[in-house]
Amino acid sequence: MVEKIPLRKTIARLDSPAVIAFGNPLLDILVILKNDELIRKYSLKIDGETELCEKKLQELVADLPPEIEQYTNPGGSAQNTLRILQWLCDETHESQISVFCGGLGNDQRGSILEKLVRLAGVDARYSVHPTLPTGLCVSLVCGTSRSLVANLGAASVYTLDDLKKANPQLDSIKIIYIEGYFVTHSLDVAKELVKRAQEKNIIVAFNLNSFYIFQDHQAAICEMVGHAKIVFGNAREMIALAQALNVKYDDVADIPFLLNSLKRITMDVSSANSKDWLADDGIFIMTRGGCAPAIIVWGRGQSVQVQPIVPKTPIVDTTGAGDALVAGFLAGVLAHWDPKSCLELGCKVASCMTTRLGVTLPNGVPPDFLP
């Protein structure tokens, strides 16, 4: 068996930046509610996501009980992942591992967000849209459940012209990571990135992000799944994808295997003769929450399951757990680890994140994260 090279040692050898991500940059406000009265008043979804207009969202913020403390952090799926990835790979920020691109407003909210993201060591390259507010997401935590309420604002705009102005240099890039929310408004940009990735043999990783976006953007999501080498999603999102692709299944756990098989048939590829598990497309990672194991399927239906890791301290907030799993997994990919080791690190980081309010990073990386 090939010895696993320590993460930091591998990262130190990489040219930076190694990862570029595209997503919806949001400023997160997290509050812990004593009851679900506010959630019911605004007809919000428990353990779900709701988009409101800016005016309605500001009404909700004004309605927050004044005695409850508000926690402000950077948010947005891909932006969360990059902050965690930078922390894992080099919390000293001597080496900037990642670049993030997305739309931002020219306002106080945007200034706060940009400062916080740069403090985390991420090279933030925002496209500024002065006529739109910076995107905001309010996370209402009630017991072990949470409801996310967002207004995308400027995050909902990122054009090919914005990409041209950002002029991302891809020579050192190993992974292009795209969140599902991003393609709901910028599919043309995502397709251009896929084209450039193919020219330079860069891995494209894609996150389904939410089952509700399939309602209006099914074709765009399915197209990106077809282009991506690695696809992340939880059980509800994978079910939505299976339904969109008319994939029949008996058990939810079968879905990543069926999607892998469908991808191989469509692409006519197989890694049977390759020792590199990343040689082909069709890598699907599915989480199921609770005590159900996470699953990764690759190659000719090869798979590994990893049990979720129970944190040593109580779970206080599940916000960003999925983004954290992606960060750990992609760190393992950068280190050329095997699929199981990548998924194990992802599960460790996700477990750690559930013990913290919002997507906030501990001062140091636990020693067992860095074998």
CSV table of C-alpha atoms in Angstrom, one decimal:
chain,number,residue,atom,x,y,z
A,1,MET,CA,0.0,0.0,0.0
A,2,VAL,CA,1.3,3.5,-0.9
A,3,GLU,CA,2.1,5.6,2.2
A,4,LYS,CA,-0.1,8.6,2.6
A,5,ILE,CA,1.8,11.8,2.4
A,6,PRO,CA,1.0,14.3,5.2
A,7,LEU,CA,-1.4,17.0,3.9
A,8,ARG,CA,0.8,20.0,4.8
A,9,LYS,CA,3.9,18.5,3.2
A,10,THR,CA,2.0,18.0,-0.1
A,11,ILE,CA,0.5,21.4,0.0
A,12,ALA,CA,3.9,23.0,0.5
A,13,ARG,CA,5.0,21.5,-2.8
A,14,LEU,CA,2.1,22.9,-4.8
A,15,ASP,CA,2.2,26.1,-6.8
A,16,SER,CA,-0.4,28.5,-5.4
A,17,PRO,CA,-3.3,29.1,-5.9
A,18,ALA,CA,-4.4,25.5,-6.3
A,19,VAL,CA,-8.2,25.9,-6.2
A,20,ILE,CA,-10.5,28.5,-7.6
A,21,ALA,CA,-14.2,28.6,-6.7
A,22,PHE,CA,-17.3,30.4,-8.0
A,23,GLY,CA,-20.3,30.9,-5.9
A,24,ASN,CA,-22.7,33.3,-4.2
A,25,PRO,CA,-20.9,35.4,-1.6
A,26,LEU,CA,-23.2,36.2,1.3
A,27,LEU,CA,-22.9,37.8,4.7
A,28,ASP,CA,-24.3,35.5,7.4
A,29,ILE,CA,-26.2,36.6,10.4
A,30,LEU,CA,-26.8,33.8,12.9
A,31,VAL,CA,-29.2,33.9,15.8
A,32,ILE,CA,-30.3,31.3,18.3
A,33,LEU,CA,-34.0,31.5,19.0
A,34,LYS,CA,-35.7,30.4,22.1
A,35,ASN,CA,-38.8,29.2,20.2
A,36,ASP,CA,-40.0,28.8,16.6
A,37,GLU,CA,-42.5,31.7,16.8
A,38,LEU,CA,-40.5,33.8,14.2
A,39,ILE,CA,-40.1,30.8,11.9
A,40,ARG,CA,-43.8,30.2,11.9
A,41,LYS,CA,-44.6,34.0,11.5
A,42,TYR,CA,-42.6,34.1,8.2
A,43,SER,CA,-43.7,30.6,7.1
A,44,LEU,CA,-40.1,29.5,6.9
A,45,LYS,CA,-38.8,25.9,6.3
A,46,ILE,CA,-37.4,23.9,9.2
A,47,ASP,CA,-33.9,22.6,8.1
A,48,GLY,CA,-34.5,24.2,4.7
A,49,GLU,CA,-33.8,27.3,2.7
A,50,THR,CA,-36.0,30.2,1.7
A,51,GLU,CA,-35.3,33.2,-0.5
A,52,LEU,CA,-37.0,36.5,0.3
A,53,CYS,CA,-36.9,39.9,-1.3
A,54,GLU,CA,-34.5,42.5,0.3
A,55,LYS,CA,-37.4,44.4,1.9
A,56,LYS,CA,-39.0,41.3,3.4
A,57,LEU,CA,-35.6,40.0,4.7
A,58,GLN,CA,-34.9,43.4,6.3
A,59,GLU,CA,-38.3,43.1,8.0
A,60,LEU,CA,-37.3,39.8,9.4
A,61,VAL,CA,-34.0,41.2,10.7
A,62,ALA,CA,-35.8,44.1,12.3
A,63,ASP,CA,-38.1,41.5,13.9
A,64,LEU,CA,-35.3,39.6,15.6
A,65,PRO,CA,-35.7,39.8,19.4
A,66,PRO,CA,-33.4,42.7,20.6
A,67,GLU,CA,-32.1,40.7,23.6
A,68,ILE,CA,-30.7,37.9,21.3
A,69,GLU,CA,-27.1,38.2,20.2
A,70,GLN,CA,-26.4,38.2,16.5
A,71,TYR,CA,-23.3,36.5,15.1
A,72,THR,CA,-21.9,37.9,11.8
A,73,ASN,CA,-19.7,35.7,9.6
A,74,PRO,CA,-18.9,35.3,6.0
A,75,GLY,CA,-21.3,32.9,4.2
A,76,GLY,CA,-22.1,31.3,0.9
A,77,SER,CA,-21.4,27.7,0.2
A,78,ALA,CA,-18.3,27.9,-2.0
A,79,GLN,CA,-16.9,30.8,0.0
A,80,ASN,CA,-17.3,28.7,3.2
A,81,THR,CA,-15.5,25.8,1.7
A,82,LEU,CA,-12.6,27.9,0.6
A,83,ARG,CA,-12.2,29.5,4.1
A,84,ILE,CA,-12.1,26.1,5.7
A,85,LEU,CA,-9.8,24.7,3.0
A,86,GLN,CA,-7.3,27.5,3.5
A,87,TRP,CA,-7.4,26.9,7.3
A,88,LEU,CA,-6.8,23.1,6.7
A,89,CYS,CA,-3.9,23.7,4.3
A,90,ASP,CA,-2.2,26.7,5.8
A,91,GLU,CA,-3.8,28.7,8.6
A,92,THR,CA,-0.7,31.0,8.6
A,93,HIS,CA,-1.8,32.3,5.2
A,94,GLU,CA,1.9,32.2,4.0
A,95,SER,CA,0.6,30.3,1.0
A,96,GLN,CA,-2.8,31.4,-0.4
A,97,ILE,CA,-4.3,28.1,-1.6
A,98,SER,CA,-7.5,29.5,-3.0
A,99,VAL,CA,-9.2,32.2,-5.1
A,100,PHE,CA,-12.9,33.0,-4.8
A,101,CYS,CA,-15.0,34.8,-7.4
A,102,GLY,CA,-18.6,36.1,-7.0
A,103,GLY,CA,-20.8,39.2,-7.1
A,104,LEU,CA,-20.7,41.8,-4.3
A,105,GLY,CA,-22.5,45.1,-3.6
A,106,ASN,CA,-20.8,48.4,-3.0
A,107,ASP,CA,-22.0,48.8,0.6
A,108,GLN,CA,-21.1,48.4,4.2
A,109,ARG,CA,-22.2,44.8,4.2
A,110,GLY,CA,-19.9,44.1,1.3
A,111,SER,CA,-16.9,45.8,3.0
A,112,ILE,CA,-17.4,43.7,6.1
A,113,LEU,CA,-17.7,40.5,4.1
A,114,GLU,CA,-14.6,41.2,2.0
A,115,LYS,CA,-12.5,42.0,5.1
A,116,LEU,CA,-13.5,38.9,6.9
A,117,VAL,CA,-12.9,36.6,3.8
A,118,ARG,CA,-9.4,38.1,3.3
A,119,LEU,CA,-8.6,37.7,7.0
A,120,ALA,CA,-9.2,34.0,6.4
A,121,GLY,CA,-6.5,34.0,3.8
A,122,VAL,CA,-8.7,33.6,0.8
A,123,ASP,CA,-7.8,35.7,-2.3
A,124,ALA,CA,-11.3,37.2,-2.8
A,125,ARG,CA,-11.8,38.7,-6.3
A,126,TYR,CA,-15.3,40.1,-6.3
A,127,SER,CA,-17.2,41.7,-9.1
A,128,VAL,CA,-18.8,44.8,-7.6
A,129,HIS,CA,-22.4,45.7,-8.6
A,130,PRO,CA,-23.1,49.2,-7.2
A,131,THR,CA,-26.9,49.1,-7.8
A,132,LEU,CA,-27.4,45.9,-5.8
A,133,PRO,CA,-27.0,45.1,-2.1
A,134,THR,CA,-24.5,42.5,-0.9
A,135,GLY,CA,-26.2,39.1,-0.5
A,136,LEU,CA,-27.4,38.3,3.0
A,137,CYS,CA,-28.3,35.1,4.7
A,138,VAL,CA,-30.0,34.9,8.1
A,139,SER,CA,-29.6,31.5,9.9
A,140,LEU,CA,-32.3,31.0,12.5
A,141,VAL,CA,-31.2,28.2,14.9
A,142,CYS,CA,-33.9,26.6,17.1
A,143,GLY,CA,-32.8,23.6,19.1
A,144,THR,CA,-31.0,21.2,16.7
A,145,SER,CA,-32.8,22.6,13.7
A,146,ARG,CA,-32.1,25.7,11.6
A,147,SER,CA,-33.8,27.7,8.9
A,148,LEU,CA,-31.9,29.6,6.3
A,149,VAL,CA,-33.4,32.8,4.8
A,150,ALA,CA,-31.5,34.6,2.1
A,151,ASN,CA,-31.6,37.5,-0.4
A,152,LEU,CA,-28.9,37.0,-3.0
A,153,GLY,CA,-28.7,40.7,-4.1
A,154,ALA,CA,-25.4,41.2,-6.0
A,155,ALA,CA,-24.5,37.6,-5.5
A,156,SER,CA,-27.1,36.7,-8.2
A,157,VAL,CA,-25.0,38.5,-10.9
A,158,TYR,CA,-21.8,37.2,-12.4
A,159,THR,CA,-21.3,37.5,-16.1
A,160,LEU,CA,-18.8,36.5,-18.7
A,161,ASP,CA,-17.6,40.1,-18.7
A,162,ASP,CA,-17.0,39.8,-14.9
A,163,LEU,CA,-15.0,36.7,-15.6
A,164,LYS,CA,-13.0,38.4,-18.2
A,165,LYS,CA,-12.2,41.3,-15.8
A,166,ALA,CA,-11.2,39.0,-13.0
A,167,ASN,CA,-8.9,37.3,-15.5
A,168,PRO,CA,-8.2,34.2,-13.4
A,169,GLN,CA,-4.8,32.6,-14.2
A,170,LEU,CA,-5.3,28.8,-14.2
A,171,ASP,CA,-1.8,27.7,-14.7
A,172,SER,CA,-1.3,26.5,-11.1
A,173,ILE,CA,-5.0,25.5,-10.6
A,174,LYS,CA,-5.7,21.9,-9.8
A,175,ILE,CA,-9.5,22.2,-9.0
A,176,ILE,CA,-12.3,24.5,-10.2
A,177,TYR,CA,-15.1,24.3,-7.7
A,178,ILE,CA,-18.6,25.5,-8.6
A,179,GLU,CA,-21.6,25.7,-6.3
A,180,GLY,CA,-25.1,24.7,-7.6
A,181,TYR,CA,-26.5,28.1,-6.6
A,182,PHE,CA,-24.1,29.8,-8.9
A,183,VAL,CA,-25.3,28.0,-12.1
A,184,THR,CA,-28.9,29.1,-11.5
A,185,HIS,CA,-27.9,32.6,-12.7
A,186,SER,CA,-24.5,32.1,-14.4
A,187,LEU,CA,-24.6,28.8,-16.4
A,188,ASP,CA,-22.7,30.5,-19.3
A,189,VAL,CA,-19.8,31.3,-17.0
A,190,ALA,CA,-19.8,27.8,-15.6
A,191,LYS,CA,-19.7,26.3,-19.1
A,192,GLU,CA,-16.8,28.6,-20.0
A,193,LEU,CA,-14.9,27.5,-16.9
A,194,VAL,CA,-15.6,23.8,-17.9
A,195,LYS,CA,-14.1,24.5,-21.3
A,196,ARG,CA,-11.0,26.0,-19.8
A,197,ALA,CA,-10.7,23.2,-17.3
A,198,GLN,CA,-10.8,20.6,-20.2
A,199,GLU,CA,-8.0,22.5,-22.0
A,200,LYS,CA,-5.7,22.4,-19.0
A,201,ASN,CA,-6.8,19.0,-17.5
A,202,ILE,CA,-8.2,20.7,-14.3
A,203,ILE,CA,-10.6,18.8,-12.1
A,204,VAL,CA,-14.1,20.3,-12.0
A,205,ALA,CA,-16.0,19.7,-8.8
A,206,PHE,CA,-19.7,20.6,-8.4
A,207,ASN,CA,-22.0,20.8,-5.4
A,208,LEU,CA,-25.7,20.2,-5.9
A,209,ASN,CA,-26.3,22.5,-2.8
A,210,SER,CA,-30.1,22.3,-2.5
A,211,PHE,CA,-32.9,20.1,-3.8
A,212,TYR,CA,-35.3,23.1,-4.2
A,213,ILE,CA,-33.2,24.7,-7.0
A,214,PHE,CA,-34.1,21.7,-9.2
A,215,GLN,CA,-37.7,23.1,-9.5
A,216,ASP,CA,-36.6,26.0,-11.8
A,217,HIS,CA,-33.1,25.0,-12.8
A,218,GLN,CA,-33.2,21.3,-13.5
A,219,ALA,CA,-31.6,21.5,-16.9
A,220,ALA,CA,-28.7,23.7,-15.7
A,221,ILE,CA,-27.9,21.4,-12.7
A,222,CYS,CA,-28.0,18.3,-14.9
A,223,GLU,CA,-25.8,19.8,-17.5
A,224,MET,CA,-23.2,20.7,-14.8
A,225,VAL,CA,-23.4,17.1,-13.4
A,226,GLY,CA,-22.6,15.9,-16.9
A,227,HIS,CA,-19.5,18.2,-17.1
A,228,ALA,CA,-18.1,17.7,-13.5
A,229,LYS,CA,-15.6,15.0,-12.5
A,230,ILE,CA,-16.7,15.2,-8.8
A,231,VAL,CA,-20.3,15.8,-7.7
A,232,PHE,CA,-21.3,16.4,-4.0
A,233,GLY,CA,-24.8,16.2,-2.6
A,234,ASN,CA,-26.8,15.1,0.3
A,235,ALA,CA,-29.6,12.4,0.1
A,236,ARG,CA,-32.4,14.9,-0.7
A,237,GLU,CA,-30.3,16.5,-3.4
A,238,MET,CA,-29.3,13.1,-4.9
A,239,ILE,CA,-32.9,12.0,-5.0
A,240,ALA,CA,-33.9,15.2,-6.9
A,241,LEU,CA,-31.0,14.6,-9.3
A,242,ALA,CA,-32.1,11.0,-9.8
A,243,GLN,CA,-35.7,12.1,-10.5
A,244,ALA,CA,-34.4,14.8,-13.0
A,245,LEU,CA,-32.4,12.2,-14.9
A,246,ASN,CA,-35.2,9.6,-14.7
A,247,VAL,CA,-33.0,7.2,-12.8
A,248,LYS,CA,-35.0,4.5,-11.0
A,249,TYR,CA,-33.8,3.2,-7.6
A,250,ASP,CA,-35.0,1.0,-4.8
A,251,ASP,CA,-32.8,2.4,-2.0
A,252,VAL,CA,-31.4,5.9,-1.6
A,253,ALA,CA,-27.9,4.4,-1.1
A,254,ASP,CA,-28.1,3.0,-4.7
A,255,ILE,CA,-28.3,6.5,-6.3
A,256,PRO,CA,-24.6,7.3,-6.4
A,257,PHE,CA,-23.9,3.9,-7.9
A,258,LEU,CA,-26.6,4.4,-10.6
A,259,LEU,CA,-25.3,7.9,-11.4
A,260,ASN,CA,-21.8,6.6,-11.7
A,261,SER,CA,-22.9,3.9,-14.1
A,262,LEU,CA,-25.0,6.4,-16.1
A,263,LYS,CA,-22.0,8.7,-16.4
A,264,ARG,CA,-19.7,5.8,-17.6
A,265,ILE,CA,-22.3,4.8,-20.3
A,266,THR,CA,-22.7,8.5,-21.4
A,267,MET,CA,-19.0,9.3,-21.4
A,268,ASP,CA,-17.8,5.8,-22.5
A,269,VAL,CA,-15.0,5.9,-19.9
A,270,SER,CA,-13.6,3.5,-17.4
A,271,SER,CA,-10.7,3.7,-15.0
A,272,ALA,CA,-10.2,-0.1,-15.1
A,273,ASN,CA,-6.7,0.2,-16.4
A,274,SER,CA,-5.7,3.3,-14.4
A,275,LYS,CA,-4.2,3.4,-10.9
A,276,ASP,CA,-5.4,7.0,-10.5
A,277,TRP,CA,-9.0,7.0,-9.1
A,278,LEU,CA,-9.3,10.6,-10.4
A,279,ALA,CA,-8.6,9.5,-14.0
A,280,ASP,CA,-12.2,9.4,-15.0
A,281,ASP,CA,-15.4,11.4,-14.4
A,282,GLY,CA,-18.3,9.9,-12.4
A,283,ILE,CA,-17.2,10.4,-8.8
A,284,PHE,CA,-20.2,10.9,-6.6
A,285,ILE,CA,-20.2,11.7,-2.9
A,286,MET,CA,-23.4,11.5,-1.0
A,287,THR,CA,-24.1,12.3,2.7
A,288,ARG,CA,-27.2,11.2,4.5
A,289,GLY,CA,-27.1,13.0,7.8
A,290,GLY,CA,-27.7,11.4,11.2
A,291,CYS,CA,-25.9,8.2,11.8
A,292,ALA,CA,-26.0,7.0,8.2
A,293,PRO,CA,-22.6,6.7,6.5
A,294,ALA,CA,-21.3,9.0,3.7
A,295,ILE,CA,-20.7,7.2,0.4
A,296,ILE,CA,-18.2,7.8,-2.4
A,297,VAL,CA,-18.5,6.0,-5.7
A,298,TRP,CA,-15.9,6.1,-8.4
A,299,GLY,CA,-14.4,4.1,-11.3
A,300,ARG,CA,-16.4,1.0,-12.2
A,301,GLY,CA,-18.8,1.2,-9.3
A,302,GLN,CA,-16.0,1.1,-6.7
A,303,SER,CA,-17.2,2.5,-3.4
A,304,VAL,CA,-16.3,3.3,0.2
A,305,GLN,CA,-18.6,4.2,3.1
A,306,VAL,CA,-17.4,6.3,6.0
A,307,GLN,CA,-19.4,6.6,9.3
A,308,PRO,CA,-20.2,10.1,10.5
A,309,ILE,CA,-17.9,11.2,13.3
A,310,VAL,CA,-19.6,12.0,16.6
A,311,PRO,CA,-18.0,15.2,17.9
A,312,LYS,CA,-16.5,15.3,21.4
A,313,THR,CA,-18.5,18.4,22.3
A,314,PRO,CA,-22.2,19.0,21.7
A,315,ILE,CA,-23.6,19.9,18.3
A,316,VAL,CA,-24.7,23.6,18.4
A,317,ASP,CA,-25.2,24.4,14.7
A,318,THR,CA,-25.2,22.3,11.5
A,319,THR,CA,-24.8,25.4,9.2
A,320,GLY,CA,-21.8,24.8,6.9
A,321,ALA,CA,-21.3,21.1,7.7
A,322,GLY,CA,-21.7,20.1,4.1
A,323,ASP,CA,-19.3,22.9,3.0
A,324,ALA,CA,-16.8,21.7,5.5
A,325,LEU,CA,-17.0,18.1,4.2
A,326,VAL,CA,-16.3,19.4,0.7
A,327,ALA,CA,-13.3,21.3,2.1
A,328,GLY,CA,-11.8,18.3,3.8
A,329,PHE,CA,-12.4,16.1,0.7
A,330,LEU,CA,-10.8,18.6,-1.7
A,331,ALA,CA,-7.8,19.0,0.6
A,332,GLY,CA,-7.4,15.2,0.4
A,333,VAL,CA,-7.6,15.4,-3.4
A,334,LEU,CA,-4.9,18.1,-3.5
A,335,ALA,CA,-2.7,15.8,-1.4
A,336,HIS,CA,-3.3,12.9,-3.8
A,337,TRP,CA,-4.9,10.7,-1.1
A,338,ASP,CA,-7.1,7.7,-1.8
A,339,PRO,CA,-10.9,8.1,-1.9
A,340,LYS,CA,-11.5,6.8,1.7
A,341,SER,CA,-8.9,9.1,3.2
A,342,CYS,CA,-10.4,12.1,1.4
A,343,LEU,CA,-13.9,11.3,2.7
A,344,GLU,CA,-12.7,10.6,6.2
A,345,LEU,CA,-11.0,14.0,6.4
A,346,GLY,CA,-14.2,15.5,5.1
A,347,CYS,CA,-16.3,13.8,7.8
A,348,LYS,CA,-13.8,14.9,10.5
A,349,VAL,CA,-14.0,18.6,9.4
A,350,ALA,CA,-17.8,18.5,9.1
A,351,SER,CA,-18.1,17.0,12.6
A,352,CYS,CA,-15.8,19.8,14.0
A,353,MET,CA,-17.9,22.5,12.3
A,354,THR,CA,-21.2,21.4,13.9
A,355,THR,CA,-19.7,22.2,17.3
A,356,ARG,CA,-19.3,25.9,16.4
A,357,LEU,CA,-21.8,28.7,15.8
A,358,GLY,CA,-21.8,29.6,12.1
A,359,VAL,CA,-18.9,28.8,9.9
A,360,THR,CA,-16.1,30.0,12.3
A,361,LEU,CA,-12.7,28.5,12.4
A,362,PRO,CA,-10.8,27.3,15.4
A,363,ASN,CA,-7.4,28.9,16.0
A,364,GLY,CA,-5.5,25.7,15.3
A,365,VAL,CA,-6.1,22.6,13.2
A,366,PRO,CA,-6.6,19.4,15.3
A,367,PRO,CA,-3.5,17.2,15.0
A,368,ASP,CA,-5.6,14.2,13.8
A,369,PHE,CA,-6.7,16.2,10.8
A,370,LEU,CA,-3.1,16.3,9.5
A,371,PRO,CA,-1.7,12.8,9.4
